[in-house]
C-alpha atoms as a printed R data frame, in Angstrom:
    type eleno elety resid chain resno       x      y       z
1   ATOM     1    CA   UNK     A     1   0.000  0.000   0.000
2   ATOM     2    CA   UNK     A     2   1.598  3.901  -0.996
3   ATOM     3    CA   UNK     A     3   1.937  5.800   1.712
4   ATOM     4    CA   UNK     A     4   0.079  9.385   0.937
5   ATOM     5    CA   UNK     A     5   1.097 11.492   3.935
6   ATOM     6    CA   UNK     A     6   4.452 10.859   5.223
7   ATOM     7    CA   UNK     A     7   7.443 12.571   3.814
8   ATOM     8    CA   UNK     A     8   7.957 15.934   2.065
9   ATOM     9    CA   UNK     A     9   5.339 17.480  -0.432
10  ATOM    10    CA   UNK     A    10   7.400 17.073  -3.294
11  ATOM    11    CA   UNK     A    11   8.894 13.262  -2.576
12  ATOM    12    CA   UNK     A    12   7.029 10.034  -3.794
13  ATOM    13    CA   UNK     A    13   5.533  7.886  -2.142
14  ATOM    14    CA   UNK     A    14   6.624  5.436   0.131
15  ATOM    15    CA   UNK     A    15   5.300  1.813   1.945
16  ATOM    16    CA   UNK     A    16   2.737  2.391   3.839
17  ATOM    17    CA   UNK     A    17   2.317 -0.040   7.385
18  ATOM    18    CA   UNK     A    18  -0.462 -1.589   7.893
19  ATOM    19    CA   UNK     A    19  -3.424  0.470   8.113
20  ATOM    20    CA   UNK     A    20  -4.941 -0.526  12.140
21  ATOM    21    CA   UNK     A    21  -8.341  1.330  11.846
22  ATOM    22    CA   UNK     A    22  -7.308  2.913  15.142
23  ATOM    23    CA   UNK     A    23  -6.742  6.620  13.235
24  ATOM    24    CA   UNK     A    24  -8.925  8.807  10.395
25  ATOM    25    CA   UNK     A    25  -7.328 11.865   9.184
26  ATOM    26    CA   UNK     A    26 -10.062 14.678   9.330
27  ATOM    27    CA   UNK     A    27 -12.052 15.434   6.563
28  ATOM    28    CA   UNK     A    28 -10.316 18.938   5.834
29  ATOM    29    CA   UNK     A    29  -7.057 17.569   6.390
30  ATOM    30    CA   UNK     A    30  -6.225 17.464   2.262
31  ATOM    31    CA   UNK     A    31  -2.524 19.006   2.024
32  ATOM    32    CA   UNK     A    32  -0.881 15.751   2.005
33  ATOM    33    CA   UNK     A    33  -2.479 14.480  -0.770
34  ATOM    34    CA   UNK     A    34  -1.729 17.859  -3.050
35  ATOM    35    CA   UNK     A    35  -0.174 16.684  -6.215
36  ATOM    36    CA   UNK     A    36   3.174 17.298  -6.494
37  ATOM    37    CA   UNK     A    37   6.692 16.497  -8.628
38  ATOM    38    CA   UNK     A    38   7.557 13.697  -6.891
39  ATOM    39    CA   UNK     A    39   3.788 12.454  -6.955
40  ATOM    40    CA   UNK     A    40   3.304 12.942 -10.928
41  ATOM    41    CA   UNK     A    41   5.976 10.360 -10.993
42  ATOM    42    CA   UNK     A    42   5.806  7.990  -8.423
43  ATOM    43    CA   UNK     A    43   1.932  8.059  -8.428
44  ATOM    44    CA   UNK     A    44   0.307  9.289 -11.831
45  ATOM    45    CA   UNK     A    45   3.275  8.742 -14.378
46  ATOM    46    CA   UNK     A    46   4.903  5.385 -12.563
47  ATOM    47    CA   UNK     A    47   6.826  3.237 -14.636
48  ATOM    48    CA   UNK     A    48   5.382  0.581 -13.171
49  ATOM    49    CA   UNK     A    49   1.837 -0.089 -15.289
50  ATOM    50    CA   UNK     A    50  -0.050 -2.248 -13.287
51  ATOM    51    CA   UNK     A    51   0.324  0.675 -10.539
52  ATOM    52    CA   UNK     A    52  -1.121  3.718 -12.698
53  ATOM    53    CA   UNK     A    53  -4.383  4.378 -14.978
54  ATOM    54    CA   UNK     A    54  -2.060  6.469 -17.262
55  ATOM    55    CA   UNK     A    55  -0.149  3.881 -19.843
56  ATOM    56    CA   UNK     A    56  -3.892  2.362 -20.315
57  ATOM    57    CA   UNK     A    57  -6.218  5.164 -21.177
58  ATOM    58    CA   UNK     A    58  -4.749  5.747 -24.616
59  ATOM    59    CA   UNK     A    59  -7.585  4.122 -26.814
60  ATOM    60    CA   UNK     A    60  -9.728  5.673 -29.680
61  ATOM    61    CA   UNK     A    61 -12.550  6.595 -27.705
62  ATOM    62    CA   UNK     A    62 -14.361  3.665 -29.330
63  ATOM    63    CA   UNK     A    63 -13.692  1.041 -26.322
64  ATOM    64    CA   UNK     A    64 -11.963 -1.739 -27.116
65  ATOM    65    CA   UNK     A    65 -15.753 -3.566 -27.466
66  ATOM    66    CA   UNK     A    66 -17.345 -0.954 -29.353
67  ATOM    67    CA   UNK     A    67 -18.888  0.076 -26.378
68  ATOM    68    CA   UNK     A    68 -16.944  1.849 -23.370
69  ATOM    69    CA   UNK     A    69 -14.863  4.974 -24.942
70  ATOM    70    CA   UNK     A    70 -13.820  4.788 -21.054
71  ATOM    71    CA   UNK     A    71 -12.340  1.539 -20.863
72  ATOM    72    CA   UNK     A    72  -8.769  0.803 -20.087
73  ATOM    73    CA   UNK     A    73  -7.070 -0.767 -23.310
74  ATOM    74    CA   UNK     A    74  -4.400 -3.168 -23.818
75  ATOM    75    CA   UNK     A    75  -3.261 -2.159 -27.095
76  ATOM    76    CA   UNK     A    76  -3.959 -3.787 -30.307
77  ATOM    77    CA   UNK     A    77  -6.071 -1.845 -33.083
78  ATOM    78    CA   UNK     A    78  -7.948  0.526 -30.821
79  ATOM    79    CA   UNK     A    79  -5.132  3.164 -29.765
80  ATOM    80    CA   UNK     A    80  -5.743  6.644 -30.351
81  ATOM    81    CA   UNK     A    81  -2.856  7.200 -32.596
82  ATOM    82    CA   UNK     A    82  -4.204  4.013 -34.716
83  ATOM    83    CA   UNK     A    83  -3.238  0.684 -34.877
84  ATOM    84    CA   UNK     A    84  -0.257  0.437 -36.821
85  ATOM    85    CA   UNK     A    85   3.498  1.672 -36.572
86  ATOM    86    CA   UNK     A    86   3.190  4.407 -39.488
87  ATOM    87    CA   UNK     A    87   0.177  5.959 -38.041
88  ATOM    88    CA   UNK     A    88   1.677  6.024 -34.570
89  ATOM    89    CA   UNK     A    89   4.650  7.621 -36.024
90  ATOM    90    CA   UNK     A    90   2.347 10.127 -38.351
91  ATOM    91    CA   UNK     A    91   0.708 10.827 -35.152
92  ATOM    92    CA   UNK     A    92   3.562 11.590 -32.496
93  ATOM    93    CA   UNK     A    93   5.658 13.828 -35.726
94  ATOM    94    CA   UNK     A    94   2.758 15.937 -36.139
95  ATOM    95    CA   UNK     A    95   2.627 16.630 -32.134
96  ATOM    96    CA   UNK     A    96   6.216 17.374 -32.249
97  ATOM    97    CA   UNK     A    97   6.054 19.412 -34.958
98  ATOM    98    CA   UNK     A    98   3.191 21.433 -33.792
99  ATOM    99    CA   UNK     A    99   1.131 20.838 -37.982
100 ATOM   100    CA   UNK     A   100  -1.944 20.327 -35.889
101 ATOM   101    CA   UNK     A   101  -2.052 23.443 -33.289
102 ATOM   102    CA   UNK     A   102  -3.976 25.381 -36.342
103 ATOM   103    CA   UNK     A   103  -7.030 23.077 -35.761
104 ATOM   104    CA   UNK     A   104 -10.267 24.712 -34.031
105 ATOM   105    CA   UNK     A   105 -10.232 23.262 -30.490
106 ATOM   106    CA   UNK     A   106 -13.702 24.349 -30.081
107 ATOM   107    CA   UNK     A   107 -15.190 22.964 -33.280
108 ATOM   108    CA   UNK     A   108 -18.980 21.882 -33.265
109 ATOM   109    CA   UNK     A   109 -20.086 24.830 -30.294
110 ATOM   110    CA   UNK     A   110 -23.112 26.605 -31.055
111 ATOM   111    CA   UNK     A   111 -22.541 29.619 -34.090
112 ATOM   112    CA   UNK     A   112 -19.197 30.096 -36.043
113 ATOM   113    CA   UNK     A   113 -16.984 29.308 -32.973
114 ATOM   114    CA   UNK     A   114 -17.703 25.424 -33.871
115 ATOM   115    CA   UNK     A   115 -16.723 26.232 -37.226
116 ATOM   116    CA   UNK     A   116 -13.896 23.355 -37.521
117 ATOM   117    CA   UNK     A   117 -12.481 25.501 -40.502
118 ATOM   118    CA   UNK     A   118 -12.245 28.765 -38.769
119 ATOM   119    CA   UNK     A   119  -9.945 28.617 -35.245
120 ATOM   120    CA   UNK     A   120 -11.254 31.784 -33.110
121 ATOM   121    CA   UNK     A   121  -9.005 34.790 -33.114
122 ATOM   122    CA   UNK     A   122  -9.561 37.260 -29.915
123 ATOM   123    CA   UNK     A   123  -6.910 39.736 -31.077
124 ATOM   124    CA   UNK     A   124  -4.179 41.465 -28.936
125 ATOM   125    CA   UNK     A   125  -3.084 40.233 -26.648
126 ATOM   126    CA   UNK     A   126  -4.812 37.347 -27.512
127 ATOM   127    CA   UNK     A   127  -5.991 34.281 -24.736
128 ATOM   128    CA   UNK     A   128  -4.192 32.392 -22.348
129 ATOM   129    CA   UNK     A   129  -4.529 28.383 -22.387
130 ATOM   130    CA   UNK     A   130  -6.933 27.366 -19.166
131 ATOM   131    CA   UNK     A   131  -6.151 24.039 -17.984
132 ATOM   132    CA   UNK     A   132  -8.706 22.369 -14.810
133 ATOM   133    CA   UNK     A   133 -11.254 19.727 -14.100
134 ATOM   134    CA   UNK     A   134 -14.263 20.591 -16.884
135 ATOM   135    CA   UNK     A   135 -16.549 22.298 -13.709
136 ATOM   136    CA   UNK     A   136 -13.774 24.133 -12.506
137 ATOM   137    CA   UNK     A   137 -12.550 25.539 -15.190
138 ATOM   138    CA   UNK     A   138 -16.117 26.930 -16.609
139 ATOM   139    CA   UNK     A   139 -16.925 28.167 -13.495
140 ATOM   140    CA   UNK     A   140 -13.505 29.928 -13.559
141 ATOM   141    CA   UNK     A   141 -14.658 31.455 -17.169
142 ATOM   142    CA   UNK     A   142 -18.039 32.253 -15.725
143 ATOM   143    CA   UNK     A   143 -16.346 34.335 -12.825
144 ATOM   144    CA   UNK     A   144 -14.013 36.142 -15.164
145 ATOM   145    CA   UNK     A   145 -16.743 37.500 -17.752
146 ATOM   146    CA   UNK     A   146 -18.860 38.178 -14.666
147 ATOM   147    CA   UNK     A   147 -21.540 35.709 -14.692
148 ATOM   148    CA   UNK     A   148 -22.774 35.150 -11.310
149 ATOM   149    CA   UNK     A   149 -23.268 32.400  -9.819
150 ATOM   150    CA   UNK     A   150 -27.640 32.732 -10.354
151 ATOM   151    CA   UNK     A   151 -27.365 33.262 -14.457
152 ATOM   152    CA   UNK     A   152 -24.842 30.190 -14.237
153 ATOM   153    CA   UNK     A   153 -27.536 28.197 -12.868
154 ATOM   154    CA   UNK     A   154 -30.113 29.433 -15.313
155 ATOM   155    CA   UNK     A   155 -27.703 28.328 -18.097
156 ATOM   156    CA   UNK     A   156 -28.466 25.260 -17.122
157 ATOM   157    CA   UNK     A   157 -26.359 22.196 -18.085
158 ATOM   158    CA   UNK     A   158 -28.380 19.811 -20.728
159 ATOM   159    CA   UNK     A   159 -25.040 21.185 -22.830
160 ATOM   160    CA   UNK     A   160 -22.586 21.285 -20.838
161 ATOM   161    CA   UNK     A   161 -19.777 21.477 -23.831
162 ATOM   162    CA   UNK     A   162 -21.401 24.127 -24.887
163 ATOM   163    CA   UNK     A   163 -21.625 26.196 -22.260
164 ATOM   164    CA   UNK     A   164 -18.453 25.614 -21.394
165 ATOM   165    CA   UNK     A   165 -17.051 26.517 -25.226
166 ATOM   166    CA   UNK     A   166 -19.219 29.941 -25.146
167 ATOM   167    CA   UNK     A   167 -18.508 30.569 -21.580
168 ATOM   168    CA   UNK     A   168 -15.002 30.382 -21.727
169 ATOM   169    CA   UNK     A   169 -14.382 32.044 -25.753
170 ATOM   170    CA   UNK     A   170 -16.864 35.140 -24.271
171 ATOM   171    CA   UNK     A   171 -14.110 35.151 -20.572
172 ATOM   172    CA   UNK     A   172 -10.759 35.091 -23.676
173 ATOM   173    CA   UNK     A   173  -9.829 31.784 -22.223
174 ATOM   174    CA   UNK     A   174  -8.783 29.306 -24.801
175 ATOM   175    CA   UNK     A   175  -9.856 25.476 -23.574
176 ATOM   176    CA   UNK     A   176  -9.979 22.438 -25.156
177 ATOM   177    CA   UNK     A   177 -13.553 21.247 -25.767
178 ATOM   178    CA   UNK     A   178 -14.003 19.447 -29.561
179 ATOM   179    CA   UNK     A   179 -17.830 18.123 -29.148
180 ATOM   180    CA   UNK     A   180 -17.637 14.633 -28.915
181 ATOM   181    CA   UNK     A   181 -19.857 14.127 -31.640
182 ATOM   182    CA   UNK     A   182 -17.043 15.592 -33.867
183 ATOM   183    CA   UNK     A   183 -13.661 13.838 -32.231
184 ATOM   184    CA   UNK     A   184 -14.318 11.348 -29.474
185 ATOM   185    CA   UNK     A   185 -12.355 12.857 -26.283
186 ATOM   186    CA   UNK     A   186  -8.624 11.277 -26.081
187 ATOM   187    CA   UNK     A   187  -5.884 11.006 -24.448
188 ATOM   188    CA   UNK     A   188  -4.237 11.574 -27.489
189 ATOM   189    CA   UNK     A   189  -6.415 14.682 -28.144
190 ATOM   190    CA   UNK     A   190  -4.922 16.011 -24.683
191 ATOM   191    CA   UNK     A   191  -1.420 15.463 -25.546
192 ATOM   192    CA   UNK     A   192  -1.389 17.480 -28.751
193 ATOM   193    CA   UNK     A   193  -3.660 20.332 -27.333
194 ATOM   194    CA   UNK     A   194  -1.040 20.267 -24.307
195 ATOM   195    CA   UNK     A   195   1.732 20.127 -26.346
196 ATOM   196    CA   UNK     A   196   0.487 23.370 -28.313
197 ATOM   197    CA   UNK     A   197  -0.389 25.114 -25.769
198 ATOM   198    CA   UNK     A   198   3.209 24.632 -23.863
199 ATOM   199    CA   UNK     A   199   4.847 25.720 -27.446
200 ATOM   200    CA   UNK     A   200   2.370 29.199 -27.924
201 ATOM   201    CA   UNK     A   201   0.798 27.372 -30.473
202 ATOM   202    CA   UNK     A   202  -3.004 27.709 -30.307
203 ATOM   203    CA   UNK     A   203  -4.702 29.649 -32.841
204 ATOM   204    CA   UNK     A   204  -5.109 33.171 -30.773
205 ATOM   205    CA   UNK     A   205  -2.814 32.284 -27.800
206 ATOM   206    CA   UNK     A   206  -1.038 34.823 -25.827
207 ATOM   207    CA   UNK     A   207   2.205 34.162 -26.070
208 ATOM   208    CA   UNK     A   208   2.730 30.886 -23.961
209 ATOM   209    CA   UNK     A   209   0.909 31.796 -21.278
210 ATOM   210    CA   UNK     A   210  -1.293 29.005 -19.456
211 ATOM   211    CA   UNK     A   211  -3.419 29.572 -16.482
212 ATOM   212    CA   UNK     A   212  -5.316 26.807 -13.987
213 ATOM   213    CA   UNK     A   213  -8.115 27.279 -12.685
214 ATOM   214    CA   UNK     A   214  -7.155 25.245  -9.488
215 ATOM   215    CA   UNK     A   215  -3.387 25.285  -9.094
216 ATOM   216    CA   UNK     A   216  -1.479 22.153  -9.803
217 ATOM   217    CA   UNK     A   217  -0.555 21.830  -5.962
218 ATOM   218    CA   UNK     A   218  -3.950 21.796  -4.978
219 ATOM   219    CA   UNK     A   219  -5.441 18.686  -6.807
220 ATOM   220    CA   UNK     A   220  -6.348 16.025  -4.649
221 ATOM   221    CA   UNK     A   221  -4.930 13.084  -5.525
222 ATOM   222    CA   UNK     A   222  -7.490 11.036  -3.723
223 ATOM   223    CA   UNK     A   223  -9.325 11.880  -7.018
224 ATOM   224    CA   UNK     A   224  -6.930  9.592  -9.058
225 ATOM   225    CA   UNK     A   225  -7.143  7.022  -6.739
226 ATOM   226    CA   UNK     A   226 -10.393  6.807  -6.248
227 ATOM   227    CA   UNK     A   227 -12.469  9.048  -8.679
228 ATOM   228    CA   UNK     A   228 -15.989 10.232  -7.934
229 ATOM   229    CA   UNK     A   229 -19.003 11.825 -10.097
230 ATOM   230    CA   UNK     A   230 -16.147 12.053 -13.205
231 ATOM   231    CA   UNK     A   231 -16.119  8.550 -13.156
232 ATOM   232    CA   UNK     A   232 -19.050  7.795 -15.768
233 ATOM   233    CA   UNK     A   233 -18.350  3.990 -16.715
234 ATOM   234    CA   UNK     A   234 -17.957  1.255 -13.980
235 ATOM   235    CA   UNK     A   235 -15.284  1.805 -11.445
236 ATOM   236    CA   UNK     A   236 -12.311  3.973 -12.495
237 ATOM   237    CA   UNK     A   237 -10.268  3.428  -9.426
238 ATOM   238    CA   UNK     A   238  -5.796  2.587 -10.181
239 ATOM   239    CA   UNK     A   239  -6.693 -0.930 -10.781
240 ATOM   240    CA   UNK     A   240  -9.901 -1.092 -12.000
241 ATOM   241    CA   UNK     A   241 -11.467 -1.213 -15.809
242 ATOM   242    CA   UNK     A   242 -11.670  2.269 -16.425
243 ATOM   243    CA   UNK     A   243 -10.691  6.039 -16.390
244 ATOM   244    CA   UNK     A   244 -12.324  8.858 -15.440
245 ATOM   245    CA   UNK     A   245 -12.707 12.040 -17.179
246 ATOM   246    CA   UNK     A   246 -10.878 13.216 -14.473
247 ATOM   247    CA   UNK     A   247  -7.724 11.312 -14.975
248 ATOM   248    CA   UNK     A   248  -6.921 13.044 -18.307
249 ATOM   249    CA   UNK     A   249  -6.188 16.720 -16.291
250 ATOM   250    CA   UNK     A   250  -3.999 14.676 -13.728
251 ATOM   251    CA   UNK     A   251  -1.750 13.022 -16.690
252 ATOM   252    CA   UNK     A   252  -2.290 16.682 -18.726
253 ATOM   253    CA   UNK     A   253  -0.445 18.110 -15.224
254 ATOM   254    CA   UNK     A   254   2.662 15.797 -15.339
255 ATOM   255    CA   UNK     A   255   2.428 15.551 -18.696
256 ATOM   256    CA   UNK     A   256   3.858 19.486 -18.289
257 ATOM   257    CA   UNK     A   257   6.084 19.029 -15.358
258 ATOM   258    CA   UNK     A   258   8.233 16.386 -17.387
259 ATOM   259    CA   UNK     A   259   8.223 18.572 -21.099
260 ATOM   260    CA   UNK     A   260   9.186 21.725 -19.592
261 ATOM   261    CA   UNK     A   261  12.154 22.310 -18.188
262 ATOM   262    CA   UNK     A   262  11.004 24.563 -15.521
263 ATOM   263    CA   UNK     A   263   8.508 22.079 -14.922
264 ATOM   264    CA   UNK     A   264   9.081 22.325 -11.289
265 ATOM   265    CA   UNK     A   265   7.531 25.808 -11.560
266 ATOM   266    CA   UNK     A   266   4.262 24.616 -11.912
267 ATOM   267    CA   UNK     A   267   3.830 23.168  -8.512
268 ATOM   268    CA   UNK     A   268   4.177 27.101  -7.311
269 ATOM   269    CA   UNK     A   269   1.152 28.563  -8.934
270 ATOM   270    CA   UNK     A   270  -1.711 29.955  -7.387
271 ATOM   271    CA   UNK     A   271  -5.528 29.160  -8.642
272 ATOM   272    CA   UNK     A   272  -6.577 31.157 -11.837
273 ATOM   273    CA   UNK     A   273  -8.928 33.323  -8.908
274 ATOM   274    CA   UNK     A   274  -6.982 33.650  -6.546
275 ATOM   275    CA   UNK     A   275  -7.002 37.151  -4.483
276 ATOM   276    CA   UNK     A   276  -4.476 39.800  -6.195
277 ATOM   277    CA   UNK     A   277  -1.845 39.606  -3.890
278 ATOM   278    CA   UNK     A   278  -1.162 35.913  -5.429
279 ATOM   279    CA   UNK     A   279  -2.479 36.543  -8.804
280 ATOM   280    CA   UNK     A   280   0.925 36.918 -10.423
281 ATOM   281    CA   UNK     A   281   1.901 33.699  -9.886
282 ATOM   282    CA   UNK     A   282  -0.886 32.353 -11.633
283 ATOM   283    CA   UNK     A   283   0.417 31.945 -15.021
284 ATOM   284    CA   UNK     A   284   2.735 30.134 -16.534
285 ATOM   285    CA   UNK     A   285   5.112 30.042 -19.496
286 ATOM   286    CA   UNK     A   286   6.905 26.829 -20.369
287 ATOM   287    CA   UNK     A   287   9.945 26.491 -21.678
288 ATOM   288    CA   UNK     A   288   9.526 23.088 -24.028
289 ATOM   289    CA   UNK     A   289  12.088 20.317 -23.740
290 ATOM   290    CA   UNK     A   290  11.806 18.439 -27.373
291 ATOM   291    CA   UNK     A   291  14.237 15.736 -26.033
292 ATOM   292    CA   UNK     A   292  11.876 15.033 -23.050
293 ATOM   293    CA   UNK     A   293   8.856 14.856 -25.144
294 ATOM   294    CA   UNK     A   294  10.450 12.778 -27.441
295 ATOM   295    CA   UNK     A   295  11.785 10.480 -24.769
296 ATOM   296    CA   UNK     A   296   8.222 10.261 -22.936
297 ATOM   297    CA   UNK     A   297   6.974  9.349 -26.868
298 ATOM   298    CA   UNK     A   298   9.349  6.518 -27.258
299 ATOM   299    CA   UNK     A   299   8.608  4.801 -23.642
300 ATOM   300    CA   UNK     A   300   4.869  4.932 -24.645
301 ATOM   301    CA   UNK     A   301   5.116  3.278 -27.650
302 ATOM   302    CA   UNK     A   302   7.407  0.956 -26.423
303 ATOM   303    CA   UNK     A   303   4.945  0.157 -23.320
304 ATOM   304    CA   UNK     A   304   2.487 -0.833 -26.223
305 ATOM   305    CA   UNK     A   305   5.557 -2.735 -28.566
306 ATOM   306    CA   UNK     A   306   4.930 -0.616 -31.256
């Protein structure tokens, strides 16, 4: 069993004893379970697969039965990047070389924003990437163009993509919602989006800038473990059959700490909202390590002997 409180914020994990029932930890007692560095890669980003969700939620969206886009895979002809060794490859060199960023990350909202031919433009200085859990991060866009929290409600949420695409284009906050009627949602659909956004590379992004609407220090990681409403197929718990929708932001978090080089930086952030005095430290630029992308590339497809 990994032991979640002991040690320093940023070290991994360690054995845990047995547990004796004889202590709980309060129920507001979180900061021990932040994510962290050492976390993202003893916990989320472990080399050792049978111990992490993230080497198994890398299929098409399809499920491997044609039924479950949620469903862990275990390779074969249902991996997001296809299901043969040129397409991988055609896959992982368009990432790296950034051919896709011009796509329309909100194609198929309501009105010309869906417009998959015609990437929104905000003009100077343009909108910074927003990374979160999908409810945080439109209620983050939703404070910021000064919806309160009464016309949020009245929105309602039969569309939740598409409040969440209009919400956060009308707050100049570029996010990554594709309907899913258009592209099923991917892990390989994160990666590139990530990957652009790190590089500046989003149609209309300011500079490199990305925000968070909760900062990467305070994510629970009790939510990988052991997901809750985000889990919408089965159980979605480390071992279990499936991910949660959830899962993608914690992988999308480490994904960053291990391409950029100041990585480290990110664990140092403050929330998107959080009061001015802390509001600087809210953004953050990264400063893209091609070698470590194209090392994390090459242990993935090796994972799945392509």
């Amino acid at each position: 069993e990994l032991d979640l409180t002991g040690g320093r914020g940023d070290a991994p994990f360690s054995i845990a004893p047995p547990h004796t029932g004889a202590e709980t930890p309060a129920a507001d007692d979180v900061a021990p379970f932040h994510l962290s560095a050492g976390k993202c890669s003893a916990l989320i980003l472990s080399p050792l697969r049978d111990r992490t969700k993230a080497w198994h939620m890398w299929g098409d969206g399809s499920g491997q039965a044609g039924a479950n886009p949620w469903a862990r895979v275990s390779g074969g002809a249902h991996m997001c990047w296809g299901s043969t060794r040129a397409q991988a490859a055609a896959f992982f060199d368009q990432v790296a070389s950034g051919t896709g960023c011009a796509a329309n990350w909100f194609a198929g909202a309501p009105g010309g924003l869906g417009d998959p031919s015609a990437p929104p433009q905000w003009g100077l200085p343009g909108a910074p990437a927003l990374l979160g859990f999908d409810r945080d991060v439109l209620a983050a866009c939703h404070a910021l163009h000064g919806v309160t929290a009464e016309k949020a409600s009245a929105v309602g949420t039969a569309d939740f993509d598409a409040a969440l695409a209009l919400g956060c284009f009308a707050a100049r906050q570029h996010v990554l919602r594709v309907s899913a009627e258009l592209e099923p949602r991917t892990a390989c659909q994160m990666l590139e989006w990530t990957t652009c956004a790190a590089r500046g590379l989003l149609p209309g992004q300011d500079g490199r800038r990305i925000r968070f609407a909760v900062a990467p220090s305070e994510l629970d990681t009790r939510a990988w473990i052991r997901p809750g409403e985000e889990c919408v197929a089965g159980s979605c718990g480390v071992r279990e059959a499936n991910f949660a929708a959830s899962d993608l932001h914690f992988v999308q978090v480490c994904l960053l700490e291990r391409f950029c080089r100041n990585g480290d930086e990110l664990f140092h952030l403050s929330s998107m909202l959080s009061p001015p005095a802390a509001a600087a430290r809210s953004t953050f630029e990264c400063e893209f390590d091609e070698q470590a992308f194209a090392s994390f590339t090459a242990y993935l497809l090796h994972t799945w002997h392509v």
